[in-house]
XYZ file of C-alpha atoms in Angstrom:
475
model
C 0.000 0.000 0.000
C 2.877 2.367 0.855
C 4.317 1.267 -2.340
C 1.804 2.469 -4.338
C 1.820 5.902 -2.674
C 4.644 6.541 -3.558
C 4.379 5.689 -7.011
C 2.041 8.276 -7.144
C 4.440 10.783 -7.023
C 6.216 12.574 -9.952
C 9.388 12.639 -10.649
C 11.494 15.465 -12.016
C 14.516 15.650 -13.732
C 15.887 18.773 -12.797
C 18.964 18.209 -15.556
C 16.334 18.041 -18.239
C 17.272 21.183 -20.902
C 15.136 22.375 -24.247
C 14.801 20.200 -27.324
C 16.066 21.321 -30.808
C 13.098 22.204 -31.982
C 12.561 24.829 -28.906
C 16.249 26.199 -29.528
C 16.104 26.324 -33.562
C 12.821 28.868 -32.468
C 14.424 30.973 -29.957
C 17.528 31.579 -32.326
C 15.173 32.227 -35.461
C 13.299 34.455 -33.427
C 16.614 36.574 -31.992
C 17.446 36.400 -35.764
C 13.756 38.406 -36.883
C 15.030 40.597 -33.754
C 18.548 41.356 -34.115
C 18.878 41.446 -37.753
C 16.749 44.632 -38.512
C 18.974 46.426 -35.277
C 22.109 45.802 -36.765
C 21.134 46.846 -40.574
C 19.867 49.897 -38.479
C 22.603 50.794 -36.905
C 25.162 50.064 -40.094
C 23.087 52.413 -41.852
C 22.984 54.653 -39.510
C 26.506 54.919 -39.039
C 26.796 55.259 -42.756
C 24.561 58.174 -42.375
C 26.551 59.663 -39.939
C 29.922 59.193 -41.593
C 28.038 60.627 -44.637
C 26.660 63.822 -42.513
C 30.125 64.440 -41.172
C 31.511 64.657 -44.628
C 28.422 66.748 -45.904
C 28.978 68.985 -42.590
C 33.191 69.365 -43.185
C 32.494 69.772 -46.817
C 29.819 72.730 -45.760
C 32.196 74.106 -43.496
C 35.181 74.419 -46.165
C 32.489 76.356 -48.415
C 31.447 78.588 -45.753
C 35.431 79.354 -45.381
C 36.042 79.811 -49.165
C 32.885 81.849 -48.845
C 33.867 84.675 -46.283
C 37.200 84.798 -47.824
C 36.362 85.746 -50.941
C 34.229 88.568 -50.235
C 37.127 90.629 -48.769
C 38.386 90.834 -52.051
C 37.379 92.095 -55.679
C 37.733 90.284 -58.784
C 41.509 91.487 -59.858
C 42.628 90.882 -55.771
C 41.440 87.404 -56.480
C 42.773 86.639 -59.471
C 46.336 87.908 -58.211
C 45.816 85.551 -55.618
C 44.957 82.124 -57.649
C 47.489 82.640 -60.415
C 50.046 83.262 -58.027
C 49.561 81.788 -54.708
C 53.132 81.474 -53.867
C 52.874 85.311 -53.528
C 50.391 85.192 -50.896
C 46.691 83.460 -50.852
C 44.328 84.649 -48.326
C 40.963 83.657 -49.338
C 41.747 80.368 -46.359
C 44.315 78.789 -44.838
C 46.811 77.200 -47.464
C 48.369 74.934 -45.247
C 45.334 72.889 -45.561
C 45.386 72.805 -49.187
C 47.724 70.156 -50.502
C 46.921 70.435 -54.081
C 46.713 73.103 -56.854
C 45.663 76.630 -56.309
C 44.786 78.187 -59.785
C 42.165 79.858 -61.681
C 40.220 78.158 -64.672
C 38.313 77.930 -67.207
C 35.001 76.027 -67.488
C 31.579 76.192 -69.305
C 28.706 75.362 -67.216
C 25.536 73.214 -68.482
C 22.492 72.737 -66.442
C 19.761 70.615 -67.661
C 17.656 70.281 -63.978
C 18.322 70.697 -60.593
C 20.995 73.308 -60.671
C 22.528 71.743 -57.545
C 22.765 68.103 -59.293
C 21.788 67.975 -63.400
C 24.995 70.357 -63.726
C 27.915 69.575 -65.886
C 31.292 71.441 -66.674
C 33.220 71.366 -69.199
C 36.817 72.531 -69.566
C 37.418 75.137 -71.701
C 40.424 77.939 -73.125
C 40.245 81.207 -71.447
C 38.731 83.256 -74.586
C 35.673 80.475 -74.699
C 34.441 81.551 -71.166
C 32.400 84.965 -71.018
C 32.916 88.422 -70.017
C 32.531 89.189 -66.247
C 32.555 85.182 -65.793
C 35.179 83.765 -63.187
C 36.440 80.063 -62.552
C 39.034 79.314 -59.634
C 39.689 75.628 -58.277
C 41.026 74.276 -55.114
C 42.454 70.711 -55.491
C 42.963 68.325 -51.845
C 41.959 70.399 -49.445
C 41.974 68.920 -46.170
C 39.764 68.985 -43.021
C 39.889 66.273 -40.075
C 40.587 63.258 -42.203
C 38.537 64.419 -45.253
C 39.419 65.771 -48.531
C 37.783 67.485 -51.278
C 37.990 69.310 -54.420
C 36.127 72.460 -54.929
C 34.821 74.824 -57.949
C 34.370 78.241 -57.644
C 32.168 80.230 -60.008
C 32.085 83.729 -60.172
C 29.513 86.042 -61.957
C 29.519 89.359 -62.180
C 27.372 89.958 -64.996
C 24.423 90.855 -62.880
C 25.645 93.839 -61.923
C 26.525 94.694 -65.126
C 24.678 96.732 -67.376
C 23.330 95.652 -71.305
C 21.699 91.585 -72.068
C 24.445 88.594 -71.777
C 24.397 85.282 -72.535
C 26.391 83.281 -70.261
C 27.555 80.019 -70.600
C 25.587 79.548 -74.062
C 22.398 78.700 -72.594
C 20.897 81.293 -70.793
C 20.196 84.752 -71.384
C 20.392 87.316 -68.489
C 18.651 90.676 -68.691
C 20.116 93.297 -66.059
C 19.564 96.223 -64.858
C 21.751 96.955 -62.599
C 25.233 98.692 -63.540
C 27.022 98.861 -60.572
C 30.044 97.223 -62.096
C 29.936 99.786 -65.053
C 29.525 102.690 -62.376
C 33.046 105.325 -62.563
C 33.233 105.166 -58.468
C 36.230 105.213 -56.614
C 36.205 104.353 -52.729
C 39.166 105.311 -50.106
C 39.935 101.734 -50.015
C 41.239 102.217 -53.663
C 44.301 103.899 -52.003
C 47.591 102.640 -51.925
C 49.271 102.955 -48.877
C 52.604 105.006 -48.553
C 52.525 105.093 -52.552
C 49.110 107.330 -53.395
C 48.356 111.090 -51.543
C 44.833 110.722 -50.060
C 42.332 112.480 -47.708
C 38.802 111.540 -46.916
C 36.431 114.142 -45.143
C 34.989 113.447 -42.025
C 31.205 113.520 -42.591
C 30.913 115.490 -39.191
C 32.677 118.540 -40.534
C 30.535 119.957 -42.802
C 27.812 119.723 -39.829
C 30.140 120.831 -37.223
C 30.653 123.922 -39.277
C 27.427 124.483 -38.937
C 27.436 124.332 -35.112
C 30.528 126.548 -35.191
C 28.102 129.360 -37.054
C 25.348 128.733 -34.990
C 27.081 128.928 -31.565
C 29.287 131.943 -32.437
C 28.967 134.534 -30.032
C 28.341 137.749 -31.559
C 25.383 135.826 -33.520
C 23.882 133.187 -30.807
C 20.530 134.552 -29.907
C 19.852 135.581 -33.496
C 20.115 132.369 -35.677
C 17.940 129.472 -34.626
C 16.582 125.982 -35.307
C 13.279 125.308 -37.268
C 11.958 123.258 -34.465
C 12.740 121.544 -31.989
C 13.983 118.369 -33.074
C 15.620 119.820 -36.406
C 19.617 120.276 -36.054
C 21.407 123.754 -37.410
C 22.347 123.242 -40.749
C 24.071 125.082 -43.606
C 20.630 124.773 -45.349
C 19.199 126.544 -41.796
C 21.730 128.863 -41.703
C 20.554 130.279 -45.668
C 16.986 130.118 -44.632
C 17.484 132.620 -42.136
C 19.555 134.937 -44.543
C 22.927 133.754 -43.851
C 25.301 132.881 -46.969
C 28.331 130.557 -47.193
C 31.368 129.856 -49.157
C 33.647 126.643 -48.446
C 36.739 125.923 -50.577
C 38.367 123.211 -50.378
C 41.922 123.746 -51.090
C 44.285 120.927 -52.147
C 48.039 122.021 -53.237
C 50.286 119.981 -54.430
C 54.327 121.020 -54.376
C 57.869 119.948 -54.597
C 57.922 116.606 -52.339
C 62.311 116.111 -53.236
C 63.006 112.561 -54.836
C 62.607 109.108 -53.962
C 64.937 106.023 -53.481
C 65.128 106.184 -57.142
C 66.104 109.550 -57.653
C 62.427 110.297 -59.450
C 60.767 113.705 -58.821
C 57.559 113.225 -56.523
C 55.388 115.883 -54.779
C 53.593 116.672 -51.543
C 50.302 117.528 -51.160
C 48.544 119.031 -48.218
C 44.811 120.013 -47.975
C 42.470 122.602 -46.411
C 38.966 123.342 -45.517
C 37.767 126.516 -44.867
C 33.691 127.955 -44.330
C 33.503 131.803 -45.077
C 30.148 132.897 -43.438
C 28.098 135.869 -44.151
C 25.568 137.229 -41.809
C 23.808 140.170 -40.917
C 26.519 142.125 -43.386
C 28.991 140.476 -41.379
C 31.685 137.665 -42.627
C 33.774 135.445 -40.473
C 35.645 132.176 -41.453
C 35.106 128.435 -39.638
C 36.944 125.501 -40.191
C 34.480 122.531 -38.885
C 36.841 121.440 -36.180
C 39.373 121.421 -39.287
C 43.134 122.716 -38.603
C 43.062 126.664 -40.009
C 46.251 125.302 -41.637
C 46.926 123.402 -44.385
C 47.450 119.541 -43.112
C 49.255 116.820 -45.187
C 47.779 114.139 -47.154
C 50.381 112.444 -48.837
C 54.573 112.980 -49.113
C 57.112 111.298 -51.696
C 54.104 110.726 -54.227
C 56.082 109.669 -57.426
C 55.564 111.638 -60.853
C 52.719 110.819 -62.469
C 50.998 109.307 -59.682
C 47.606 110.002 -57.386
C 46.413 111.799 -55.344
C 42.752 111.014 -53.695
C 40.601 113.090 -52.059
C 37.309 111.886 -50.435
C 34.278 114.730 -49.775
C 30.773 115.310 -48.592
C 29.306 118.365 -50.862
C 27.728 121.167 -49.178
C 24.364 121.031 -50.513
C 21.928 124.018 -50.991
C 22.539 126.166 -53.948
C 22.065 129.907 -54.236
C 23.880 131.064 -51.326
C 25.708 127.928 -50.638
C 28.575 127.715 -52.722
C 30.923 124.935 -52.814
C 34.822 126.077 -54.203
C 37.501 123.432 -54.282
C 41.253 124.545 -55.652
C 43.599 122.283 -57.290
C 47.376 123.871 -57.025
C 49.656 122.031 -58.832
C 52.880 124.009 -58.307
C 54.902 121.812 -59.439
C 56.755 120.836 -62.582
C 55.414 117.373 -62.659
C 51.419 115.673 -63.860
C 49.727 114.234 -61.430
C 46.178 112.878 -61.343
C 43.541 114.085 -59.123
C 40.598 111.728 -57.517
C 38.094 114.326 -56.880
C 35.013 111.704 -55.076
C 31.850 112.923 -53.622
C 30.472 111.388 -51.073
C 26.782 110.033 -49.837
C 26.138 111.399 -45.720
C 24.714 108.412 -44.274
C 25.330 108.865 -40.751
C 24.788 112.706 -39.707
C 22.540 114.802 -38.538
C 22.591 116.681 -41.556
C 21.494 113.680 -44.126
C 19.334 113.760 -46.561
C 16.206 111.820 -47.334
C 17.045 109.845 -50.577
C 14.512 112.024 -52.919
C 16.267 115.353 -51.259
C 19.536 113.737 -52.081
C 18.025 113.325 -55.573
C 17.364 117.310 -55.784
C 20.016 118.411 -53.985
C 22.327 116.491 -56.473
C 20.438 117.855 -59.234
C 21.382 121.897 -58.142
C 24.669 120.766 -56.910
C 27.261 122.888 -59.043
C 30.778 123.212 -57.570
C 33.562 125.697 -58.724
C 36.535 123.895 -59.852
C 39.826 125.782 -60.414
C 42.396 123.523 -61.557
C 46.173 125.578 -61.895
C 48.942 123.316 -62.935
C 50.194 119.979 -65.242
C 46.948 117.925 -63.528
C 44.681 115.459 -64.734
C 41.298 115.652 -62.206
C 39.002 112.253 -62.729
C 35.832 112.589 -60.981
C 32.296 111.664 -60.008
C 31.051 115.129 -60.149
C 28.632 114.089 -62.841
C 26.880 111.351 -61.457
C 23.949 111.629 -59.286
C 24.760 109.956 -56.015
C 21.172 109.188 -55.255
C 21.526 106.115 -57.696
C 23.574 104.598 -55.424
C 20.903 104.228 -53.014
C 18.896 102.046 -55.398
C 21.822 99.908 -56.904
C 20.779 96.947 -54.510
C 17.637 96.431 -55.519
C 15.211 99.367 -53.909
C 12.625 100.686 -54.778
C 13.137 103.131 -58.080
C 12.664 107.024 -57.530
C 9.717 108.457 -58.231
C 9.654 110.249 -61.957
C 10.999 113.812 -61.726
C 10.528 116.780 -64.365
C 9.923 115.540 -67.556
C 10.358 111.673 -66.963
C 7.923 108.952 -67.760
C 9.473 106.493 -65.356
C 12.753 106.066 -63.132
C 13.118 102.475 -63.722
C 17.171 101.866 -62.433
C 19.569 103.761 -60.958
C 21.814 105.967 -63.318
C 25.627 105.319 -61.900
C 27.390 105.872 -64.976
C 29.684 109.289 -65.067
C 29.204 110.661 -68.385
C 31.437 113.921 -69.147
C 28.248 115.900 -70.548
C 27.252 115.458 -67.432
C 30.763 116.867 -65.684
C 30.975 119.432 -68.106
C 27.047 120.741 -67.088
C 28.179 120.436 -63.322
C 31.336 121.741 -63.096
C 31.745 125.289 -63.392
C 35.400 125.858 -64.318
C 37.483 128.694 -63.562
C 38.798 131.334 -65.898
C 42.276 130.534 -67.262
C 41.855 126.814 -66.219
C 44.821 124.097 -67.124
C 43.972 121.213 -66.027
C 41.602 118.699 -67.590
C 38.724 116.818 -65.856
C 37.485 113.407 -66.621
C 34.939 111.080 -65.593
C 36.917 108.841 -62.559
C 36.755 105.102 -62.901
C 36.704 102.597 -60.069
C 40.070 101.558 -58.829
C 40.666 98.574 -56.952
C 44.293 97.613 -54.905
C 46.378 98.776 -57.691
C 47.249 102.062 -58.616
C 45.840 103.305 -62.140
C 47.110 104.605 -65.636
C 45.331 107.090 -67.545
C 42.274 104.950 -68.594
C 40.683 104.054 -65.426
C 39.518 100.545 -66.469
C 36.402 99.519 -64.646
C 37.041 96.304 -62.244
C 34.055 93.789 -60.751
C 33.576 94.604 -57.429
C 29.883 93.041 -56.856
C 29.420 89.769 -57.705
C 27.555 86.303 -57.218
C 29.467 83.466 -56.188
C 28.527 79.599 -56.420
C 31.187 77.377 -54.496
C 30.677 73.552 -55.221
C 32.585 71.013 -52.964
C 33.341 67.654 -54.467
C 34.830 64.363 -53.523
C 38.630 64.170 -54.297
C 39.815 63.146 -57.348
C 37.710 65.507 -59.500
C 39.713 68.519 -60.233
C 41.813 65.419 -62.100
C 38.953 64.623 -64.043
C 38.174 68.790 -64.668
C 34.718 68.220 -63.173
C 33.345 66.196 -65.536
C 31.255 63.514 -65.085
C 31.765 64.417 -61.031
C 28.632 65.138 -58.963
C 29.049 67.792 -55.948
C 28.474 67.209 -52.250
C 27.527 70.372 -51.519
C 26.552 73.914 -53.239
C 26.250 76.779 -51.492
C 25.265 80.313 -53.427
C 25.936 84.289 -52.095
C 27.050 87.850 -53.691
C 29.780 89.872 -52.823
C 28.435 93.272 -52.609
C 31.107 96.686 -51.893
C-alpha cells in the first residue's frame, strides 16, 4: 500500500534542458530581432559618416565663402594665379593640391545643384565678367575634397548677356559699369589721399550757430531739427567753403624720381547780418598733409561730402599744382549716411540735381571725378525701390551710376584761365591706375561647389558635388 503511494508521485529531472526544436525557435526568433537592429545601426553609421563629410564639406564652403568677399575680382585673381605670392581667401596649409584659376563652361539641364555639368574650356571660350578658380585636396579632419568656384559678375553689369551659351540674363543693374572710386582704392605710402569726415561739414554748422556775436539771433526750425548750412541760408545767412588741395615739390625718392607733396584745407567763409567770419568745422586753419614722396605721375585722392543748398551755398575746391610734374587728381563725392545733416534719398536726388561746384584747376593735372553722377543712384543699386519720376520723366526704372562727361561738363563750373583737364573717374581697386581708369568687378555672385577628391583630375566632368552653397559679394 505504501508502495503504491509513492508511485504516485512525480518525478522530475531537474537536468532536463530544451529540445532542438525549442532552440532552432528561440535563435530564429533573436534572428527576426537582431537582424533589422544591426542593418539599423550600419546604416545609420553610414549616415553619420556621410553627414560628417556633408557637414566638413559645408564648413570648407562657408570658409572659401567669407574669404572671398574681402576681395574684388583682380585681388582674387592675383591671388589664384600666383599663390606662392600670398593666398588669403583660407588657410593654405590645408590645401595640398593646386591653387589656380580656370576655365570652365557650365551646363544645367535640372536641378541646378545636381543635373549640372562642366566642361573645360580655353580662357577666350568663357564669357565676359565670368570667373572660374579651383582648389584641389583640401583637407579637413581626415577628409578631402575638391572644390569649384564660379564667379559672376554679370548681374551687376549693365546691357543683355548670354552666359555660358544657354541662358540669357537681362540686367539692370550697372554697378560694375559705375566710374566710383572708394578710399579703399588707395595705396598705402605710394598714393596722396584724404577723406572728409562727414561730421565737418555739420560741425561747421554748429561753429556758425554757436558763435557769439550771432547766438541769440540764428535758430533751429523746431525743436527736433539740427542747425544746418541749409538753416543757416533760410534765415539769410550765406556761405562759401573751398576746399583747397596744393600739391608742391615733395624732393626725390629712393630712385632719384621727382615726386610731390600735397597738403589740404577746408575753410567755411560765413556771411551774416553784413557780417563775414571764417570756420573751419573742427578742421586745422592750416593746411594739413595728405600724402609725401608721391612719385611723378601718380595720385592723389581726395574723399568729400558736398555742401548742398545752392544759391547762397557755394561749394569752391582749388587744385594747385605748383609743381613741374602731372599728377592725377581723384576728386570723389560722397553720400552722408550717418549725420545729422542727411538727406532723405529724394532730397539727395534734388540736392544732387542743383549741386554745381567751382573747380579751379592751376597746374600739369589730370582731375578724374564723379562730379557728374547723381549719387542718389547709389541708393537704389541693390535692388530698392526706383525714384519716383521727376521733371519731364515717364518712369525712373534703375539707378543711373554711370559718369558721363556731358554730365561733368554741365556740373562743373570751371574757372577762368583753367589748365587742367577733368574726366569722368573710374573705379580703382588695390592697384594704382594709368590714364584709362579701367572699370574692375567689385559686386558679384558666387557659387562654391565642394566635391569628392579626385575631381579637379577629371576637370569636373562627369563628377557630382556634395555640396553647393550660393551668395554675392556686394562693396
Amino acid at each position: 500500500m505504501r508502495k503504491k503511494k509513492e508511485d504516485s508521485f512525480v518525478q522530475l529531472n531537474k537536468n532536463a534542458g530544451f529540445s532542438l526544436v525549442e532552440l532552432l525557435l528561440a535563435v530564429i526568433i533573436l534572428a527576426i530581432i537582431v537582424v533589422p537592429l544591426l542593418h539599423g545601426f550600419i546604416t545609420s553609421a553610414r549616415m553619420n559618416g556621410r553627414a560628417k563629410q556633408t557637414q566638413r564639406a559645408t564648413t570648407v564652403a562657408q570658409d572659401i565663402m567669407e574669404g572671398l568677399k574681402a576681395y574684388d575680382i583682380e585681388e582674387l585673381k592675383a591671388q589664384f594665379n600666383a599663390p606662392a605670392d600670398g593666398f588669403y581667401v583660407m588657410n593654405p596649409k590645408i590645401i595640398h593640391g593646386s591653387i589656380e584659376e580656370d576655365y570652365f563652361k557650365k551646363t544645367v539641364t535640372g536641378n541646378e545643384d545636381e543635373d549640372v555639368s562642366y566642361e573645360h574650356v580655353g580662357e577666350d571660350d568663357v564669357p565676359d565678367g565670368i570667373y572660374y578658380f579651383s582648389l584641389e585636396d583640401v583637407r579637413l579632419r581626415g577628409s578631402a575634397y575638391d572644390v569649384l568656384i564660379r564667379i559672376d559678375a554679370t548681374n551687376y553689369m549693365d546691357g543683355n548677356l548670354t552666359v555660358d551659351g544657354n541662358s540669357e540674363y537681362r540686367h539692370d543693374n550697372a554697378f560694375n559699369n559705375a566710374n566710383m572710386a572708394s578710399p579703399g582704392s588707395v595705396i598705402k605710402g605710394k598714393d596722396g589721399n584724404y577723406a572728409q569726415s562727414a561730421w565737418q561739414n555739420y560741425n561747421a554748422a554748429q561753429e556758425v550757430w554757436k558763435d557769439s556775436d550771432w547766438e541769440g539771433s540764428l535758430d533751429v526750425e523746431g525743436p527736433e531739427i539740427p542747425f544746418t548750412f541749409q538753416t543757416f541760408k533760410n534765415q539769410g545767412g550765406k556761405v562759401t567753403r573751398t576746399i583747397t588741395l596744393t600739391l608742391e615739390d615733395g624732393g626725390t625718392d629712393e630712385e632719384g624720381n621727382p615726386c610731390c607733396a600735397a597738403e589740404i584745407a577746408f575753410a567755411y567763409e560765413c556771411t551774416y547780418q553784413g557780417e563775414t567770419k571764417t570756420f573751419y568745422g573742427g578742421f586745422s586753419d592750416k593746411p594739413v598733409p595728405c600724402g609725401d614722396k608721391i612719385p611723378e605721375g601718380g595720385n592723389i585722392y581726395l574723399f568729400y561730402y558736398p555742401l548742398y543748398g545752392g544759391g547762397d551755398i557755394v561749394d569752391k575746391i582749388e587744385i594747385r599744382n605748383t609743381t613741374a610734374g602731372t599728377y592725377t587728381v581723384y576728386l570723389i563725392k560722397q553720400i552722408d549716411s550717418v549725420t545729422n545733416a542727411r538727406l532723405s534719398d529724394f532730397q539727395l536726388k534734388t540736392a544732387e540735381d542743383k549741386y554745381q561746384p567751382s573747380v579751379n584747376i592751376t597746374g600739369d593735372v589730370e582731375i578724374r571725378t564723379n562730379l557728374g553722377t547723381n549719387l542718389v543712384g547709389a541708393a537704389y543699386a541693390g535692388g530698392g525701390a526706383p525714384l519716383p519720376p521727376g521733371p519731364g520723366e515717364a518712369s525712373r526704372n534703375k539707378a543711373e551710376l554711370a559718369t558721363e562727361q556731358n554730365n561733368i561738363d554741365k556740373q562743373i563750373v570751371p574757372a577762368p584761365g583753367q589748365t587742367g583737364k577733368i574726366i569722368g573717374a573710374k573705379k580703382i581697386s588695390g592697384l594704382s591706375e594709368g590714364g584709362t581708369g579701367e572699370i574692375t568687378e567689385v559686386i558679384y555672385d558666387v557659387e562654391i561647389s565642394v566635391f569628392k577628391t579626385g575631381a579637379k583630375a577629371k576637370d569636373f566632368e562627369d563628377c557630382r558635388p556634395m555640396i553647393v552653397i550660393r551668395g554675392s559679394k556686394n562693396n
